[in-house]
Structure formats: C-alpha cells, structure tokens
C-alpha cells in the first residue's frame, strides 16, 4: 500500500479489530495513530487507550489488554515497533491478531523490514487493515505530499511553487507539513512561487539544491559563494551534502536512460518532468568516468558531514571543487 497521509475520512466505520501500520516515517505513523484514536473515541467516548513498545512486551500483560472484557469495555491498544517483539510475546500476541476480542481495536506498527517479519505476516494473514507509512523517498512522492498538505489546509498550490518549496525546505515531512499550512494561512488560499520565495526570504535561492545546481555544471566559484551564504543563514551541512548527492544521482540516471521525451523519461525513472529536464541539461559535459568519480566524492562527503570530518564546512568546499574537477576530466580511452 502506498505511503500517504492518513485522514479520519479514509477509515472504515466501525474500525476493524486489527489495523497494521507499515513503515518508519514518524509523521505518517503518528498521524495514522491519531486518526485511529480519534475514530475510536468517536465510536465510544469512554474507550480505554494503551500504548506499548514491542521490545518491552513480556507477553503475559497482553491477556489483560487484548483478552475478552468482562464488562464489554471498548479498548484501543497500540503496539509500536512490533518488529522488536520477542518470540515469547509474539506467541501470545498472534492469536489475538487472528481473533481480536469484540470491542477491542489493536493497532500494530511494524517498520516493514525483515526483522520481526513473522508478526507482520501474521497480521497480513489475519487480513488486518493495512496503512502504508513508509518514507517518501521519491521526489514525486514528496511533491504529492505537499499538494495534499496544502489541500488539507484548504488551499491550492501551483506546480512550480511545489518545486520551489521542496528546494527550499528539503525532504523533512514535518517541516514540509508545517510550511505548507503556514503558506496557505498567509496566502488565504492560493500558494504561488512568489509567496514561497517571500516566505523563505531568500532561503530558496541559497538552498542545498541551489548550491548543487551550480556545482554539477562546473561553476565551482559561484557554487562556493552560494555554499558560504547558505551556511551563514543556517542551512545544515547534511542537507547540502544530500543535495549534491541527489544532483549527481539524477544526472547519472537521466544520462543512462538515453534521449527521449522528458515526460516519457519522467514516467520511466519515477522523477518529475522538471527534474528530468534539468538533469538532462546538467548532464552535458559529464563523462562516464567523471560520474564514477563524482559518486566517490559525494559518498566521502556523506561520511564527512556526519562526523568523519573535523570541519564539515571545509569538506563541502572540497567536494564542490572535486566535482568541478570530475566534470572537467577527459574520458578515459
């Protein structure tokens, strides 16, 4: 199931006995739990709520929480990080997944990986309602998230404004959600490119992606100037490093895909058309050997800004110079 924000309106009435949240995007998990809890309270205002961490379960406490209630009390039980449930507790939990007690709603959150897969499969075999909460890794997913957030706030946003907003804010969903709501409030409905740029007071122009756009086309001098300004206004080192890596990856993917209509390539690559067009233009001047070197540069930079380098600012400057050299290197024969 695709990861997406959860709305109370999306949930069935009444709630099923078991709901499975799959993924590790915290905002989506929290929203899902909040929506489910609100639905449970609407159905029964006196519902008893409990929240447990999978790794802390012993097993015996589940009988009291999930077993049949002597007085028919409504219960809403959340088990977070179910992938950490130990074998003994899993043995107790599985029968309740298969046959939930009447009046009890069990919400099971699982990160979705291989760890603790037996619990995940047990919930799926029991035909639990599954809600996707995976991280939004693709740009088109984050763009749709922004559009959905603006709609939630009662507004509309232009397509080019979505791109500028993503460049300015980055990939953190909590910040994207907060900014989207604030922009709708400020705009009174329609969110435009000019509004996004004004709201960020220049941050869009000095984002990590702005630095990356200059670096990957060999404009090292302007890229270094943009880098220093971005750092001076508080853009995090890791955000700029991620943008440089994204720029290199995008160029490599578009170059490998060959020529073609940008919309067809966008569909094939799972990228927005504007990004395909930009990467296609940026790919001119890059050789296969140069891109291989560039991947090494951004991989080293990733480690540097996450603690390996004594001075992450200098590591970014060095990476920009090395990207310029990689782009200008003649292809091997």
C-alpha positions as YAML, in Angstrom:
chain: A
units: angstrom
residues:
- id: 1
  name: UNK
  ca: [0.00, 0.00, 0.00]
- id: 2
  name: UNK
  ca: [1.43, 3.40, -0.91]
- id: 3
  name: UNK
  ca: [2.58, 5.60, 1.92]
- id: 4
  name: UNK
  ca: [0.39, 8.68, 2.30]
- id: 5
  name: UNK
  ca: [-1.01, 10.94, 4.96]
- id: 6
  name: UNK
  ca: [-3.88, 9.42, 6.91]
- id: 7
  name: UNK
  ca: [-7.25, 11.11, 7.23]
- id: 8
  name: UNK
  ca: [-10.06, 10.10, 9.55]
- id: 9
  name: UNK
  ca: [-12.25, 10.18, 6.44]
- id: 10
  name: UNK
  ca: [-10.24, 7.31, 4.95]
- id: 11
  name: UNK
  ca: [-11.03, 4.93, 7.79]
- id: 12
  name: UNK
  ca: [-13.91, 2.45, 7.78]
- id: 13
  name: UNK
  ca: [-16.73, 2.65, 10.32]
- id: 14
  name: UNK
  ca: [-16.63, 0.79, 12.60]
- id: 15
  name: UNK
  ca: [-12.89, 0.26, 12.88]
- id: 16
  name: UNK
  ca: [-11.70, -3.30, 12.29]
- id: 17
  name: UNK
  ca: [-10.27, -5.30, 15.17]
- id: 18
  name: UNK
  ca: [-6.69, -5.12, 13.86]
- id: 19
  name: UNK
  ca: [-5.02, -2.28, 11.97]
- id: 20
  name: UNK
  ca: [-1.48, -2.68, 10.62]
- id: 21
  name: UNK
  ca: [0.77, 0.35, 10.10]
- id: 22
  name: UNK
  ca: [3.76, -0.49, 7.91]
- id: 23
  name: UNK
  ca: [6.74, 1.84, 7.55]
- id: 24
  name: UNK
  ca: [9.14, 4.02, 9.54]
- id: 25
  name: UNK
  ca: [8.13, 7.55, 8.58]
- id: 26
  name: UNK
  ca: [7.38, 9.00, 12.02]
- id: 27
  name: UNK
  ca: [4.99, 11.71, 10.85]
- id: 28
  name: UNK
  ca: [2.83, 9.27, 8.90]
- id: 29
  name: UNK
  ca: [2.82, 6.77, 11.78]
- id: 30
  name: UNK
  ca: [1.81, 9.43, 14.30]
- id: 31
  name: UNK
  ca: [-0.91, 10.77, 12.03]
- id: 32
  name: UNK
  ca: [-2.30, 7.30, 11.48]
- id: 33
  name: UNK
  ca: [-2.40, 6.54, 15.20]
- id: 34
  name: UNK
  ca: [-4.01, 9.92, 15.94]
- id: 35
  name: UNK
  ca: [-6.66, 9.39, 13.26]
- id: 36
  name: UNK
  ca: [-7.44, 5.89, 14.50]
- id: 37
  name: UNK
  ca: [-7.62, 7.02, 18.13]
- id: 38
  name: UNK
  ca: [-9.97, 9.85, 17.18]
- id: 39
  name: UNK
  ca: [-12.20, 7.41, 15.30]
- id: 40
  name: UNK
  ca: [-12.22, 5.05, 18.29]
- id: 41
  name: UNK
  ca: [-13.18, 7.89, 20.64]
- id: 42
  name: UNK
  ca: [-15.96, 8.99, 18.33]
- id: 43
  name: UNK
  ca: [-17.36, 5.49, 18.31]
- id: 44
  name: UNK
  ca: [-17.04, 5.15, 22.11]
- id: 45
  name: UNK
  ca: [-16.07, 8.24, 24.16]
- id: 46
  name: UNK
  ca: [-15.13, 6.11, 27.19]
- id: 47
  name: UNK
  ca: [-12.71, 3.88, 25.25]
- id: 48
  name: UNK
  ca: [-9.63, 2.80, 27.25]
- id: 49
  name: UNK
  ca: [-6.37, 3.60, 25.46]
- id: 50
  name: UNK
  ca: [-2.97, 1.96, 25.90]
- id: 51
  name: UNK
  ca: [0.34, 2.25, 24.05]
- id: 52
  name: UNK
  ca: [3.18, -0.27, 24.33]
- id: 53
  name: UNK
  ca: [6.62, -0.69, 22.77]
- id: 54
  name: UNK
  ca: [7.17, -4.03, 21.08]
- id: 55
  name: UNK
  ca: [10.57, -4.64, 22.63]
- id: 56
  name: UNK
  ca: [9.22, -4.18, 26.17]
- id: 57
  name: UNK
  ca: [6.41, -6.74, 25.93]
- id: 58
  name: UNK
  ca: [6.68, -9.76, 28.17]
- id: 59
  name: UNK
  ca: [3.55, -11.42, 26.78]
- id: 60
  name: UNK
  ca: [1.50, -12.02, 29.91]
- id: 61
  name: UNK
  ca: [0.19, -8.43, 30.02]
- id: 62
  name: UNK
  ca: [-1.41, -8.93, 26.61]
- id: 63
  name: UNK
  ca: [-4.07, -11.25, 28.05]
- id: 64
  name: UNK
  ca: [-5.45, -8.42, 30.17]
- id: 65
  name: UNK
  ca: [-5.16, -5.81, 27.42]
- id: 66
  name: UNK
  ca: [-6.42, -7.85, 24.50]
- id: 67
  name: UNK
  ca: [-8.49, -10.65, 26.02]
- id: 68
  name: UNK
  ca: [-12.31, -10.59, 26.26]
- id: 69
  name: UNK
  ca: [-13.56, -7.87, 28.61]
- id: 70
  name: UNK
  ca: [-15.87, -8.95, 31.45]
- id: 71
  name: UNK
  ca: [-17.78, -5.68, 31.18]
- id: 72
  name: UNK
  ca: [-17.61, -5.21, 27.43]
- id: 73
  name: UNK
  ca: [-15.39, -2.15, 27.70]
- id: 74
  name: UNK
  ca: [-14.08, -0.62, 24.47]
- id: 75
  name: UNK
  ca: [-10.31, -0.70, 24.20]
- id: 76
  name: UNK
  ca: [-7.79, 0.89, 21.84]
- id: 77
  name: UNK
  ca: [-4.33, -0.68, 22.09]
- id: 78
  name: UNK
  ca: [-1.26, 0.44, 20.12]
- id: 79
  name: UNK
  ca: [1.84, -1.74, 19.87]
- id: 80
  name: UNK
  ca: [4.68, 0.31, 18.39]
- id: 81
  name: UNK
  ca: [7.82, -1.09, 16.75]
- id: 82
  name: UNK
  ca: [6.28, -4.54, 16.53]
- id: 83
  name: UNK
  ca: [9.39, -5.77, 14.72]
- id: 84
  name: UNK
  ca: [11.05, -5.77, 18.17]
- id: 85
  name: UNK
  ca: [8.51, -8.14, 19.77]
- id: 86
  name: UNK
  ca: [10.37, -11.13, 21.22]
- id: 87
  name: UNK
  ca: [9.40, -14.73, 20.48]
- id: 88
  name: UNK
  ca: [7.63, -15.35, 23.80]
- id: 89
  name: UNK
  ca: [5.45, -12.26, 23.48]
- id: 90
  name: UNK
  ca: [4.81, -12.99, 19.80]
- id: 91
  name: UNK
  ca: [3.41, -16.40, 20.75]
- id: 92
  name: UNK
  ca: [0.86, -14.67, 23.00]
- id: 93
  name: UNK
  ca: [0.11, -11.86, 20.53]
- id: 94
  name: UNK
  ca: [-0.52, -13.94, 17.39]
- id: 95
  name: UNK
  ca: [-3.87, -15.50, 18.47]
- id: 96
  name: UNK
  ca: [-5.22, -12.01, 19.25]
- id: 97
  name: UNK
  ca: [-4.29, -10.90, 15.74]
- id: 98
  name: UNK
  ca: [-6.19, -13.83, 14.30]
- id: 99
  name: UNK
  ca: [-9.24, -13.42, 16.55]
- id: 100
  name: UNK
  ca: [-9.44, -9.96, 18.14]
- id: 101
  name: UNK
  ca: [-11.78, -9.57, 21.11]
- id: 102
  name: UNK
  ca: [-15.06, -7.78, 20.48]
- id: 103
  name: UNK
  ca: [-14.84, -4.08, 21.25]
- id: 104
  name: UNK
  ca: [-11.03, -4.05, 21.04]
- id: 105
  name: UNK
  ca: [-9.05, -2.27, 18.32]
- id: 106
  name: UNK
  ca: [-5.42, -3.35, 18.12]
- id: 107
  name: UNK
  ca: [-3.05, -1.10, 16.15]
- id: 108
  name: UNK
  ca: [0.20, -2.83, 15.25]
- id: 109
  name: UNK
  ca: [3.06, -0.68, 13.96]
- id: 110
  name: UNK
  ca: [5.83, -2.52, 12.07]
- id: 111
  name: UNK
  ca: [8.78, -0.85, 10.33]
- id: 112
  name: UNK
  ca: [8.31, -3.17, 7.36]
- id: 113
  name: UNK
  ca: [11.77, -4.72, 7.11]
- id: 114
  name: UNK
  ca: [12.93, -8.31, 7.52]
- id: 115
  name: UNK
  ca: [13.22, -8.05, 11.30]
- id: 116
  name: UNK
  ca: [10.18, -9.49, 13.05]
- id: 117
  name: UNK
  ca: [8.65, -10.48, 9.74]
- id: 118
  name: UNK
  ca: [6.64, -13.31, 11.30]
- id: 119
  name: UNK
  ca: [4.47, -10.82, 13.22]
- id: 120
  name: UNK
  ca: [3.98, -8.77, 10.08]
- id: 121
  name: UNK
  ca: [2.91, -11.81, 8.07]
- id: 122
  name: UNK
  ca: [0.60, -12.97, 10.85]
- id: 123
  name: UNK
  ca: [-1.23, -9.65, 10.77]
- id: 124
  name: UNK
  ca: [-1.49, -9.76, 6.99]
- id: 125
  name: UNK
  ca: [-2.80, -13.33, 7.02]
- id: 126
  name: UNK
  ca: [-5.44, -12.19, 9.50]
- id: 127
  name: UNK
  ca: [-6.46, -9.60, 6.86]
- id: 128
  name: UNK
  ca: [-5.70, -6.61, 9.06]
- id: 129
  name: UNK
  ca: [-6.45, -3.20, 7.58]
- id: 130
  name: UNK
  ca: [-3.02, -2.10, 6.31]
- id: 131
  name: UNK
  ca: [-1.97, 1.55, 6.13]
- id: 132
  name: UNK
  ca: [1.32, 2.50, 4.48]
- id: 133
  name: UNK
  ca: [3.65, 4.72, 6.50]
- id: 134
  name: UNK
  ca: [6.89, 4.24, 4.57]
- id: 135
  name: UNK
  ca: [9.33, 7.09, 3.98]
- id: 136
  name: UNK
  ca: [8.68, 9.19, 0.89]
- id: 137
  name: UNK
  ca: [11.96, 8.69, -0.94]
- id: 138
  name: UNK
  ca: [10.98, 9.80, -4.44]
- id: 139
  name: UNK
  ca: [10.66, 13.49, -5.36]
- id: 140
  name: UNK
  ca: [7.26, 12.91, -6.95]
- id: 141
  name: UNK
  ca: [6.01, 11.39, -3.68]
- id: 142
  name: UNK
  ca: [7.15, 14.41, -1.70]
- id: 143
  name: UNK
  ca: [5.59, 16.73, -4.28]
- id: 144
  name: UNK
  ca: [2.27, 14.92, -3.90]
- id: 145
  name: UNK
  ca: [2.65, 15.14, -0.12]
- id: 146
  name: UNK
  ca: [2.99, 18.93, -0.36]
- id: 147
  name: UNK
  ca: [-0.06, 19.18, -2.61]
- id: 148
  name: UNK
  ca: [-2.03, 17.03, -0.17]
- id: 149
  name: UNK
  ca: [-0.91, 19.16, 2.80]
- id: 150
  name: UNK
  ca: [-2.00, 22.33, 1.03]
- id: 151
  name: UNK
  ca: [-5.38, 20.74, 0.28]
- id: 152
  name: UNK
  ca: [-5.68, 19.69, 3.94]
- id: 153
  name: UNK
  ca: [-5.20, 23.31, 4.91]
- id: 154
  name: UNK
  ca: [-7.88, 24.40, 2.43]
- id: 155
  name: UNK
  ca: [-5.63, 25.88, -0.25]
- id: 156
  name: UNK
  ca: [-4.22, 25.33, -3.72]
- id: 157
  name: UNK
  ca: [-0.61, 25.41, -4.90]
- id: 158
  name: UNK
  ca: [0.86, 25.91, -8.35]
- id: 159
  name: UNK
  ca: [3.12, 23.18, -9.75]
- id: 160
  name: UNK
  ca: [6.17, 25.45, -10.00]
- id: 161
  name: UNK
  ca: [5.57, 26.59, -6.42]
- id: 162
  name: UNK
  ca: [5.74, 22.95, -5.26]
- id: 163
  name: UNK
  ca: [9.20, 22.61, -6.84]
- id: 164
  name: UNK
  ca: [10.48, 25.81, -5.23]
- id: 165
  name: UNK
  ca: [9.07, 24.80, -1.85]
- id: 166
  name: UNK
  ca: [10.78, 21.39, -1.99]
- id: 167
  name: UNK
  ca: [14.07, 23.02, -2.98]
- id: 168
  name: UNK
  ca: [13.77, 25.49, -0.11]
- id: 169
  name: UNK
  ca: [12.63, 23.14, 2.64]
- id: 170
  name: UNK
  ca: [14.12, 19.75, 1.73]
- id: 171
  name: UNK
  ca: [12.69, 16.31, 2.47]
- id: 172
  name: UNK
  ca: [11.65, 16.52, 6.13]
- id: 173
  name: UNK
  ca: [7.91, 15.83, 6.15]
- id: 174
  name: UNK
  ca: [7.22, 17.60, 9.42]
- id: 175
  name: UNK
  ca: [8.75, 20.82, 8.12]
- id: 176
  name: UNK
  ca: [7.02, 20.45, 4.75]
- id: 177
  name: UNK
  ca: [3.68, 19.99, 6.51]
- id: 178
  name: UNK
  ca: [4.21, 22.99, 8.79]
- id: 179
  name: UNK
  ca: [5.36, 25.27, 5.98]
- id: 180
  name: UNK
  ca: [2.50, 24.19, 3.69]
- id: 181
  name: UNK
  ca: [-0.09, 25.02, 6.33]
- id: 182
  name: UNK
  ca: [1.57, 28.36, 7.12]
- id: 183
  name: UNK
  ca: [1.71, 29.36, 3.45]
- id: 184
  name: UNK
  ca: [-1.99, 28.61, 2.96]
- id: 185
  name: UNK
  ca: [-2.76, 30.70, 6.04]
- id: 186
  name: UNK
  ca: [-0.63, 33.58, 4.78]
- id: 187
  name: UNK
  ca: [-1.99, 33.36, 1.24]
- id: 188
  name: UNK
  ca: [-5.63, 32.97, 2.13]
- id: 189
  name: UNK
  ca: [-5.80, 30.02, -0.27]
- id: 190
  name: UNK
  ca: [-3.56, 30.21, -3.34]
- id: 191
  name: UNK
  ca: [0.14, 29.44, -2.85]
- id: 192
  name: UNK
  ca: [2.34, 30.90, -5.58]
- id: 193
  name: UNK
  ca: [6.07, 30.83, -6.37]
- id: 194
  name: UNK
  ca: [6.40, 34.46, -5.31]
- id: 195
  name: UNK
  ca: [4.78, 33.71, -1.96]
- id: 196
  name: UNK
  ca: [7.11, 30.75, -1.33]
- id: 197
  name: UNK
  ca: [10.17, 32.85, -2.13]
- id: 198
  name: UNK
  ca: [8.97, 35.73, 0.01]
- id: 199
  name: UNK
  ca: [8.18, 33.42, 2.92]
- id: 200
  name: UNK
  ca: [11.68, 31.98, 2.91]
- id: 201
  name: UNK
  ca: [13.29, 35.38, 2.38]
- id: 202
  name: UNK
  ca: [15.93, 34.12, 0.04]
- id: 203
  name: UNK
  ca: [16.33, 30.67, 1.51]
- id: 204
  name: UNK
  ca: [15.04, 29.08, -1.71]
- id: 205
  name: UNK
  ca: [17.83, 30.71, -3.65]
- id: 206
  name: UNK
  ca: [20.53, 29.50, -1.26]
- id: 207
  name: UNK
  ca: [19.21, 26.04, -0.52]
- id: 208
  name: UNK
  ca: [21.34, 22.94, -0.83]
- id: 209
  name: UNK
  ca: [19.80, 22.31, -4.24]
- id: 210
  name: UNK
  ca: [20.83, 25.76, -5.46]
- id: 211
  name: UNK
  ca: [24.42, 25.01, -4.42]
- id: 212
  name: UNK
  ca: [24.22, 21.61, -6.12]
- id: 213
  name: UNK
  ca: [22.83, 23.05, -9.37]
- id: 214
  name: UNK
  ca: [25.90, 25.26, -9.68]
- id: 215
  name: UNK
  ca: [28.38, 22.59, -8.60]
- id: 216
  name: UNK
  ca: [27.26, 19.88, -11.03]
- id: 217
  name: UNK
  ca: [27.62, 22.13, -14.07]
- id: 218
  name: UNK
  ca: [31.19, 23.01, -13.13]
- id: 219
  name: UNK
  ca: [30.50, 26.55, -11.81]
- id: 220
  name: UNK
  ca: [32.64, 25.96, -8.75]
- id: 221
  name: UNK
  ca: [33.23, 29.63, -7.92]
- id: 222
  name: UNK
  ca: [29.54, 30.62, -7.77]
- id: 223
  name: UNK
  ca: [28.77, 27.31, -6.04]
- id: 224
  name: UNK
  ca: [31.27, 28.11, -3.29]
- id: 225
  name: UNK
  ca: [29.78, 31.58, -2.85]
- id: 226
  name: UNK
  ca: [26.28, 30.08, -2.62]
- id: 227
  name: UNK
  ca: [27.61, 27.50, -0.15]
- id: 228
  name: UNK
  ca: [29.05, 30.12, 2.19]
- id: 229
  name: UNK
  ca: [25.86, 32.15, 2.09]
- id: 230
  name: UNK
  ca: [23.72, 29.03, 2.66]
- id: 231
  name: UNK
  ca: [25.80, 28.08, 5.70]
- id: 232
  name: UNK
  ca: [25.63, 31.64, 7.03]
- id: 233
  name: UNK
  ca: [21.81, 31.57, 7.04]
- id: 234
  name: UNK
  ca: [21.69, 28.18, 8.74]
- id: 235
  name: UNK
  ca: [21.21, 25.60, 6.01]
- id: 236
  name: UNK
  ca: [22.54, 22.36, 7.60]
- id: 237
  name: UNK
  ca: [25.71, 20.75, 6.23]
- id: 238
  name: UNK
  ca: [23.98, 17.40, 5.78]
- id: 239
  name: UNK
  ca: [21.17, 18.97, 3.73]
- id: 240
  name: UNK
  ca: [23.67, 20.49, 1.29]
- id: 241
  name: UNK
  ca: [25.57, 17.20, 1.08]
- id: 242
  name: UNK
  ca: [22.34, 15.34, 0.33]
- id: 243
  name: UNK
  ca: [21.50, 17.86, -2.40]
- id: 244
  name: UNK
  ca: [24.92, 17.36, -4.03]
- id: 245
  name: UNK
  ca: [24.45, 13.59, -3.94]
- id: 246
  name: UNK
  ca: [20.93, 13.92, -5.36]
- id: 247
  name: UNK
  ca: [22.26, 16.10, -8.18]
- id: 248
  name: UNK
  ca: [24.92, 13.55, -9.15]
- id: 249
  name: UNK
  ca: [22.43, 10.65, -8.95]
- id: 250
  name: UNK
  ca: [19.87, 12.49, -11.07]
- id: 251
  name: UNK
  ca: [22.40, 13.29, -13.80]
- id: 252
  name: UNK
  ca: [23.63, 9.67, -13.85]
- id: 253
  name: UNK
  ca: [20.09, 8.25, -14.06]
- id: 254
  name: UNK
  ca: [18.99, 10.60, -16.83]
- id: 255
  name: UNK
  ca: [22.23, 10.13, -18.79]
- id: 256
  name: UNK
  ca: [21.91, 6.33, -18.56]
- id: 257
  name: UNK
  ca: [18.29, 6.47, -19.75]
- id: 258
  name: UNK
  ca: [19.31, 7.97, -23.08]
- id: 259
  name: UNK
  ca: [17.47, 10.55, -25.13]
- id: 260
  name: UNK
  ca: [13.73, 10.85, -25.21]
- id: 261
  name: UNK
  ca: [10.73, 12.94, -24.33]
- id: 262
  name: UNK
  ca: [11.10, 14.36, -20.83]
- id: 263
  name: UNK
  ca: [7.62, 13.21, -19.83]
- id: 264
  name: UNK
  ca: [8.24, 9.65, -21.02]
- id: 265
  name: UNK
  ca: [11.60, 9.60, -19.24]
- id: 266
  name: UNK
  ca: [10.00, 11.04, -16.10]
- id: 267
  name: UNK
  ca: [7.49, 8.21, -16.02]
- id: 268
  name: UNK
  ca: [10.19, 5.62, -16.66]
- id: 269
  name: UNK
  ca: [12.54, 6.99, -13.98]
- id: 270
  name: UNK
  ca: [9.92, 7.96, -11.40]
- id: 271
  name: UNK
  ca: [11.08, 11.59, -11.46]
- id: 272
  name: UNK
  ca: [9.11, 14.80, -12.05]
- id: 273
  name: UNK
  ca: [9.45, 16.11, -15.63]
- id: 274
  name: UNK
  ca: [11.03, 19.38, -14.50]
- id: 275
  name: UNK
  ca: [13.78, 17.46, -12.76]
- id: 276
  name: UNK
  ca: [14.42, 15.26, -15.81]
- id: 277
  name: UNK
  ca: [14.72, 18.37, -17.97]
- id: 278
  name: UNK
  ca: [17.13, 20.00, -15.52]
- id: 279
  name: UNK
  ca: [19.29, 16.88, -15.11]
- id: 280
  name: UNK
  ca: [19.38, 16.36, -18.88]
- id: 281
  name: UNK
  ca: [20.77, 19.85, -19.31]
- id: 282
  name: UNK
  ca: [23.24, 19.37, -16.47]
- id: 283
  name: UNK
  ca: [24.46, 16.06, -17.91]
- id: 284
  name: UNK
  ca: [26.22, 17.84, -20.79]
- id: 285
  name: UNK
  ca: [29.94, 17.82, -20.14]
- id: 286
  name: UNK
  ca: [29.90, 14.74, -17.92]
- id: 287
  name: UNK
  ca: [31.68, 11.54, -18.98]
- id: 288
  name: UNK
  ca: [31.06, 8.08, -17.56]
- id: 289
  name: UNK
  ca: [34.42, 8.20, -15.76]
- id: 290
  name: UNK
  ca: [33.64, 11.66, -14.42]
- id: 291
  name: UNK
  ca: [30.32, 10.49, -12.97]
- id: 292
  name: UNK
  ca: [32.03, 7.49, -11.40]
- id: 293
  name: UNK
  ca: [34.47, 9.87, -9.69]
- id: 294
  name: UNK
  ca: [31.60, 12.13, -8.65]
- id: 295
  name: UNK
  ca: [29.86, 9.24, -6.90]
- id: 296
  name: UNK
  ca: [33.04, 8.69, -4.90]
- id: 297
  name: UNK
  ca: [33.15, 12.39, -3.99]
- id: 298
  name: UNK
  ca: [29.58, 12.51, -2.66]
- id: 299
  name: UNK
  ca: [29.98, 9.19, -0.83]
- id: 300
  name: UNK
  ca: [33.03, 10.53, 1.01]
- id: 301
  name: UNK
  ca: [31.20, 13.79, 1.70]
- id: 302
  name: UNK
  ca: [28.26, 11.93, 3.23]
- id: 303
  name: UNK
  ca: [30.57, 10.38, 5.82]
- id: 304
  name: UNK
  ca: [32.42, 13.67, 6.36]
- id: 305
  name: UNK
  ca: [29.33, 15.73, 7.23]
- id: 306
  name: UNK
  ca: [28.04, 13.01, 9.54]
- id: 307
  name: UNK
  ca: [31.08, 13.10, 11.80]
- id: 308
  name: UNK
  ca: [34.14, 11.91, 9.94]
- id: 309
  name: UNK
  ca: [35.44, 15.39, 9.08]
- id: 310
  name: UNK
  ca: [36.71, 17.83, 11.70]
- id: 311
  name: UNK
  ca: [35.35, 20.74, 9.63]
- id: 312
  name: UNK
  ca: [32.22, 19.78, 7.63]
- id: 313
  name: UNK
  ca: [32.16, 23.23, 6.00]
- id: 314
  name: UNK
  ca: [35.61, 22.66, 4.53]
- id: 315
  name: UNK
  ca: [34.53, 19.15, 3.47]
- id: 316
  name: UNK
  ca: [31.69, 20.71, 1.47]
- id: 317
  name: UNK
  ca: [34.05, 23.22, -0.17]
- id: 318
  name: UNK
  ca: [36.46, 20.45, -1.09]
- id: 319
  name: UNK
  ca: [33.66, 18.31, -2.51]
- id: 320
  name: UNK
  ca: [32.48, 21.17, -4.74]
- id: 321
  name: UNK
  ca: [35.99, 21.64, -6.12]
- id: 322
  name: UNK
  ca: [36.35, 17.90, -6.69]
- id: 323
  name: UNK
  ca: [33.01, 17.73, -8.50]
- id: 324
  name: UNK
  ca: [34.19, 20.52, -10.78]
- id: 325
  name: UNK
  ca: [37.39, 18.57, -11.49]
- id: 326
  name: UNK
  ca: [35.44, 15.35, -12.10]
- id: 327
  name: UNK
  ca: [33.18, 17.07, -14.61]
- id: 328
  name: UNK
  ca: [36.10, 18.59, -16.43]
- id: 329
  name: UNK
  ca: [38.12, 15.37, -16.60]
- id: 330
  name: UNK
  ca: [38.61, 13.94, -20.07]
- id: 331
  name: UNK
  ca: [37.04, 10.49, -20.60]
- id: 332
  name: UNK
  ca: [39.40, 7.53, -20.47]
- id: 333
  name: UNK
  ca: [40.19, 5.75, -23.75]
...
